[in-house]
Amino acid sequence: MADRLHNFIASDADAGVRLDEFLAARLGELSRMRIARLVAEGACLVNGDVSVSGRRVSAGDRVAIDAYDAAPTAMNPEAIPLDVLFEDEHILVICKPSGMLVHPTRSVKSGTLANALAYHLNRDRIEQAKIACAAPEVNDGGRPPFEEFGSGPMRRPGIIHRLDRATSGLLVTAKEPRSHSVLARHFRKKLIEKRYLALLDGVVENDTRLIEAPIGRVEDSKPYWRVLENGKAAETRLKVLERFAAATLVELEPVTGRTNQLRIHCALIGHSVLADEVYGPLLESTDNAPPRLFLHACRLAFHHPASGEWMEITAPLPSELQTFLNQVRGVTPDLRAGREPDELPRS
């Protein structure tokens, strides 16, 4: 069954309207109850974040909803290996590799984390159906037996937060609706702690720093996300861990969770994340650059949505980043071999 994807931008007249009312006015074929269920299941994003039906929209909010027709079916399940660090009946914590999108897009329909999770959550049912479909009675014209395995619709990944495609690291996903609702509320209330490791261009002088600069989206200019005076408030805490001749290893804490926030804020202070092809300097040579964006979500801490237990999960640097860091620690060539970065776009 094909998904039905809808995207809207709230106008000034929509400001203050409940999210479910905003959607009901535009999706007349769906009942308010159906819309509320879609929102509760995480099928609706506001400015890239999961939300709740009672949220009041603001002018300029970007609302996307996956209005699938019937009871939720998982998006194309794919048997993609996952690096699982914790799993129980409520949640799943994985370490996403660099290069993997979290959600499918209009141009990328497979190979995403959502595809991998859809398989992981329904693996037994899918494999049973594959075996049954290969049986002679099915090949001879019997009805495909997939719906006979398990009860109800396939389980849908409850993705609550995201990482950029180029960023690696920790993500927590809900396996059932109640946990999804609890974790989404904790994210909104900033009760979940996230830490990132990044290797920045140049030497950062202050040991700690709070970066505050609003971030917004500009449709007709790249990069789309940038510092904007009328953007959403954004804050990042920076802590220096190690300094080298031409680079600095830092820990980053996103106080808010805007798209590309860490990369934008680091570039804003003149120390872009190494190998950032969007916000960083244009290098004449990549000989002294890391093989990919040096940004990794290394720590995630939160209250378990069912037990309330405080959980702290860490993920070491991927081998390709650790290898590059070891090289920097031993030999520190001039990492600023290219042109100076242009001033970060503002509007």
PDB file of N, CA and C in Angstrom, residues 180-225:
ATOM      1  N   HIS A 180       6.975   5.615  22.621  1.00  0.00           N
ATOM      2  CA  HIS A 180       7.170   6.708  21.664  1.00  0.00           C
ATOM      3  C   HIS A 180       6.646   8.018  22.235  1.00  0.00           C
ATOM      4  N   SER A 181       5.461   7.963  22.821  1.00  0.00           N
ATOM      5  CA  SER A 181       4.856   9.164  23.386  1.00  0.00           C
ATOM      6  C   SER A 181       5.690   9.712  24.536  1.00  0.00           C
ATOM      7  N   VAL A 182       6.166   8.830  25.412  1.00  0.00           N
ATOM      8  CA  VAL A 182       6.955   9.262  26.575  1.00  0.00           C
ATOM      9  C   VAL A 182       8.277   9.880  26.129  1.00  0.00           C
ATOM     10  N   LEU A 183       8.986   9.212  25.227  1.00  0.00           N
ATOM     11  CA  LEU A 183      10.280   9.726  24.786  1.00  0.00           C
ATOM     12  C   LEU A 183      10.130  11.035  24.019  1.00  0.00           C
ATOM     13  N   ALA A 184       9.081  11.129  23.194  1.00  0.00           N
ATOM     14  CA  ALA A 184       8.847  12.378  22.468  1.00  0.00           C
ATOM     15  C   ALA A 184       8.610  13.529  23.443  1.00  0.00           C
ATOM     16  N   ARG A 185       7.874  13.256  24.518  1.00  0.00           N
ATOM     17  CA  ARG A 185       7.635  14.293  25.531  1.00  0.00           C
ATOM     18  C   ARG A 185       8.942  14.672  26.232  1.00  0.00           C
ATOM     19  N   HIS A 186       9.777  13.681  26.520  1.00  0.00           N
ATOM     20  CA  HIS A 186      11.058  13.964  27.163  1.00  0.00           C
ATOM     21  C   HIS A 186      11.960  14.810  26.274  1.00  0.00           C
ATOM     22  N   PHE A 187      11.936  14.544  24.967  1.00  0.00           N
ATOM     23  CA  PHE A 187      12.724  15.365  24.049  1.00  0.00           C
ATOM     24  C   PHE A 187      12.220  16.803  24.048  1.00  0.00           C
ATOM     25  N   ARG A 188      10.899  16.973  24.012  1.00  0.00           N
ATOM     26  CA  ARG A 188      10.349  18.331  24.000  1.00  0.00           C
ATOM     27  C   ARG A 188      10.710  19.093  25.266  1.00  0.00           C
ATOM     28  N   LYS A 189      10.781  18.385  26.387  1.00  0.00           N
ATOM     29  CA  LYS A 189      11.088  19.027  27.671  1.00  0.00           C
ATOM     30  C   LYS A 189      12.588  19.092  27.940  1.00  0.00           C
ATOM     31  N   LYS A 190      13.396  18.661  26.951  1.00  0.00           N
ATOM     32  CA  LYS A 190      14.863  18.697  27.069  1.00  0.00           C
ATOM     33  C   LYS A 190      15.356  17.865  28.251  1.00  0.00           C
ATOM     34  N   LEU A 191      14.747  16.702  28.445  1.00  0.00           N
ATOM     35  CA  LEU A 191      15.147  15.797  29.518  1.00  0.00           C
ATOM     36  C   LEU A 191      16.142  14.743  29.034  1.00  0.00           C
ATOM     37  N   ILE A 192      16.430  14.748  27.762  1.00  0.00           N
ATOM     38  CA  ILE A 192      17.346  13.764  27.183  1.00  0.00           C
ATOM     39  C   ILE A 192      18.669  14.454  26.873  1.00  0.00           C
ATOM     40  N   GLU A 193      19.756  13.865  27.329  1.00  0.00           N
ATOM     41  CA  GLU A 193      21.080  14.447  27.153  1.00  0.00           C
ATOM     42  C   GLU A 193      21.781  13.825  25.951  1.00  0.00           C
ATOM     43  N   LYS A 194      22.339  14.678  25.106  1.00  0.00           N
ATOM     44  CA  LYS A 194      23.078  14.218  23.923  1.00  0.00           C
ATOM     45  C   LYS A 194      24.445  14.889  23.904  1.00  0.00           C
ATOM     46  N   ARG A 195      25.458  14.119  23.571  1.00  0.00           N
ATOM     47  CA  ARG A 195      26.806  14.662  23.429  1.00  0.00           C
ATOM     48  C   ARG A 195      27.405  14.160  22.115  1.00  0.00           C
ATOM     49  N   TYR A 196      28.183  15.046  21.485  1.00  0.00           N
ATOM     50  CA  TYR A 196      28.837  14.722  20.223  1.00  0.00           C
ATOM     51  C   TYR A 196      30.331  14.987  20.348  1.00  0.00           C
ATOM     52  N   LEU A 197      31.127  14.191  19.648  1.00  0.00           N
ATOM     53  CA  LEU A 197      32.540  14.473  19.474  1.00  0.00           C
ATOM     54  C   LEU A 197      32.747  15.057  18.088  1.00  0.00           C
ATOM     55  N   ALA A 198      33.535  16.117  18.009  1.00  0.00           N
ATOM     56  CA  ALA A 198      33.810  16.746  16.715  1.00  0.00           C
ATOM     57  C   ALA A 198      35.253  17.223  16.695  1.00  0.00           C
ATOM     58  N   LEU A 199      35.885  17.100  15.552  1.00  0.00           N
ATOM     59  CA  LEU A 199      37.205  17.672  15.346  1.00  0.00           C
ATOM     60  C   LEU A 199      37.022  18.905  14.485  1.00  0.00           C
ATOM     61  N   LEU A 200      37.409  20.052  15.053  1.00  0.00           N
ATOM     62  CA  LEU A 200      37.140  21.331  14.401  1.00  0.00           C
ATOM     63  C   LEU A 200      38.395  21.889  13.739  1.00  0.00           C
ATOM     64  N   ASP A 201      38.161  22.660  12.717  1.00  0.00           N
ATOM     65  CA  ASP A 201      39.228  23.334  11.985  1.00  0.00           C
ATOM     66  C   ASP A 201      39.806  24.471  12.830  1.00  0.00           C
ATOM     67  N   GLY A 202      41.132  24.492  12.993  1.00  0.00           N
ATOM     68  CA  GLY A 202      41.766  25.567  13.741  1.00  0.00           C
ATOM     69  C   GLY A 202      41.787  25.308  15.236  1.00  0.00           C
ATOM     70  N   VAL A 203      42.369  26.239  15.958  1.00  0.00           N
ATOM     71  CA  VAL A 203      42.528  26.116  17.405  1.00  0.00           C
ATOM     72  C   VAL A 203      41.473  26.964  18.107  1.00  0.00           C
ATOM     73  N   VAL A 204      40.594  26.312  18.843  1.00  0.00           N
ATOM     74  CA  VAL A 204      39.560  27.016  19.612  1.00  0.00           C
ATOM     75  C   VAL A 204      40.194  27.537  20.902  1.00  0.00           C
ATOM     76  N   GLU A 205      40.070  28.811  21.168  1.00  0.00           N
ATOM     77  CA  GLU A 205      40.784  29.430  22.290  1.00  0.00           C
ATOM     78  C   GLU A 205      40.140  29.140  23.644  1.00  0.00           C
ATOM     79  N   ASN A 206      38.852  29.398  23.780  1.00  0.00           N
ATOM     80  CA  ASN A 206      38.199  29.234  25.081  1.00  0.00           C
ATOM     81  C   ASN A 206      37.943  27.761  25.373  1.00  0.00           C
ATOM     82  N   ASP A 207      38.128  27.372  26.636  1.00  0.00           N
ATOM     83  CA  ASP A 207      37.907  25.975  27.013  1.00  0.00           C
ATOM     84  C   ASP A 207      36.436  25.593  26.921  1.00  0.00           C
ATOM     85  N   THR A 208      35.565  26.525  27.233  1.00  0.00           N
ATOM     86  CA  THR A 208      34.120  26.291  27.125  1.00  0.00           C
ATOM     87  C   THR A 208      33.491  27.497  26.440  1.00  0.00           C
ATOM     88  N   ARG A 209      32.362  27.239  25.819  1.00  0.00           N
ATOM     89  CA  ARG A 209      31.693  28.335  25.115  1.00  0.00           C
ATOM     90  C   ARG A 209      30.233  27.978  24.881  1.00  0.00           C
ATOM     91  N   LEU A 210      29.369  28.961  24.998  1.00  0.00           N
ATOM     92  CA  LEU A 210      27.960  28.814  24.651  1.00  0.00           C
ATOM     93  C   LEU A 210      27.718  29.589  23.360  1.00  0.00           C
ATOM     94  N   ILE A 211      27.274  28.874  22.342  1.00  0.00           N
ATOM     95  CA  ILE A 211      27.006  29.496  21.044  1.00  0.00           C
ATOM     96  C   ILE A 211      25.493  29.667  20.912  1.00  0.00           C
ATOM     97  N   GLU A 212      25.054  30.899  20.731  1.00  0.00           N
ATOM     98  CA  GLU A 212      23.637  31.201  20.592  1.00  0.00           C
ATOM     99  C   GLU A 212      23.423  31.954  19.277  1.00  0.00           C
ATOM    100  N   ALA A 213      22.679  31.351  18.369  1.00  0.00           N
ATOM    101  CA  ALA A 213      22.373  31.990  17.091  1.00  0.00           C
ATOM    102  C   ALA A 213      21.158  31.299  16.489  1.00  0.00           C
ATOM    103  N   PRO A 214      20.112  32.058  16.144  1.00  0.00           N
ATOM    104  CA  PRO A 214      18.894  31.450  15.592  1.00  0.00           C
ATOM    105  C   PRO A 214      19.151  30.825  14.223  1.00  0.00           C
ATOM    106  N   ILE A 215      18.450  29.747  13.954  1.00  0.00           N
ATOM    107  CA  ILE A 215      18.623  29.011  12.702  1.00  0.00           C
ATOM    108  C   ILE A 215      17.282  28.907  11.982  1.00  0.00           C
ATOM    109  N   GLY A 216      17.296  29.153  10.680  1.00  0.00           N
ATOM    110  CA  GLY A 216      16.093  29.048   9.866  1.00  0.00           C
ATOM    111  C   GLY A 216      16.419  28.474   8.505  1.00  0.00           C
ATOM    112  N   ARG A 217      15.396  28.329   7.698  1.00  0.00           N
ATOM    113  CA  ARG A 217      15.532  27.728   6.369  1.00  0.00           C
ATOM    114  C   ARG A 217      15.228  28.775   5.301  1.00  0.00           C
ATOM    115  N   VAL A 218      16.060  28.805   4.277  1.00  0.00           N
ATOM    116  CA  VAL A 218      15.861  29.659   3.112  1.00  0.00           C
ATOM    117  C   VAL A 218      15.639  28.748   1.910  1.00  0.00           C
ATOM    118  N   GLU A 219      14.497  28.871   1.263  1.00  0.00           N
ATOM    119  CA  GLU A 219      14.107  27.918   0.229  1.00  0.00           C
ATOM    120  C   GLU A 219      14.980  27.976  -1.015  1.00  0.00           C
ATOM    121  N   ASP A 220      15.301  29.171  -1.478  1.00  0.00           N
ATOM    122  CA  ASP A 220      15.902  29.312  -2.802  1.00  0.00           C
ATOM    123  C   ASP A 220      17.406  29.510  -2.772  1.00  0.00           C
ATOM    124  N   SER A 221      18.053  29.132  -1.696  1.00  0.00           N
ATOM    125  CA  SER A 221      19.487  29.338  -1.594  1.00  0.00           C
ATOM    126  C   SER A 221      20.118  28.221  -0.777  1.00  0.00           C
ATOM    127  N   LYS A 222      21.273  27.746  -1.215  1.00  0.00           N
ATOM    128  CA  LYS A 222      21.968  26.713  -0.467  1.00  0.00           C
ATOM    129  C   LYS A 222      23.165  27.314   0.249  1.00  0.00           C
ATOM    130  N   PRO A 223      23.452  26.832   1.479  1.00  0.00           N
ATOM    131  CA  PRO A 223      22.707  25.818   2.213  1.00  0.00           C
ATOM    132  C   PRO A 223      21.340  26.335   2.666  1.00  0.00           C
ATOM    133  N   TYR A 224      20.351  25.435   2.672  1.00  0.00           N
ATOM    134  CA  TYR A 224      18.998  25.852   3.042  1.00  0.00           C
ATOM    135  C   TYR A 224      18.943  26.330   4.488  1.00  0.00           C
ATOM    136  N   TRP A 225      19.633  25.584   5.381  1.00  0.00           N
ATOM    137  CA  TRP A 225      19.598  25.919   6.808  1.00  0.00           C
ATOM    138  C   TRP A 225      20.803  26.776   7.152  1.00  0.00           C
TER     139      TRP A 225
END
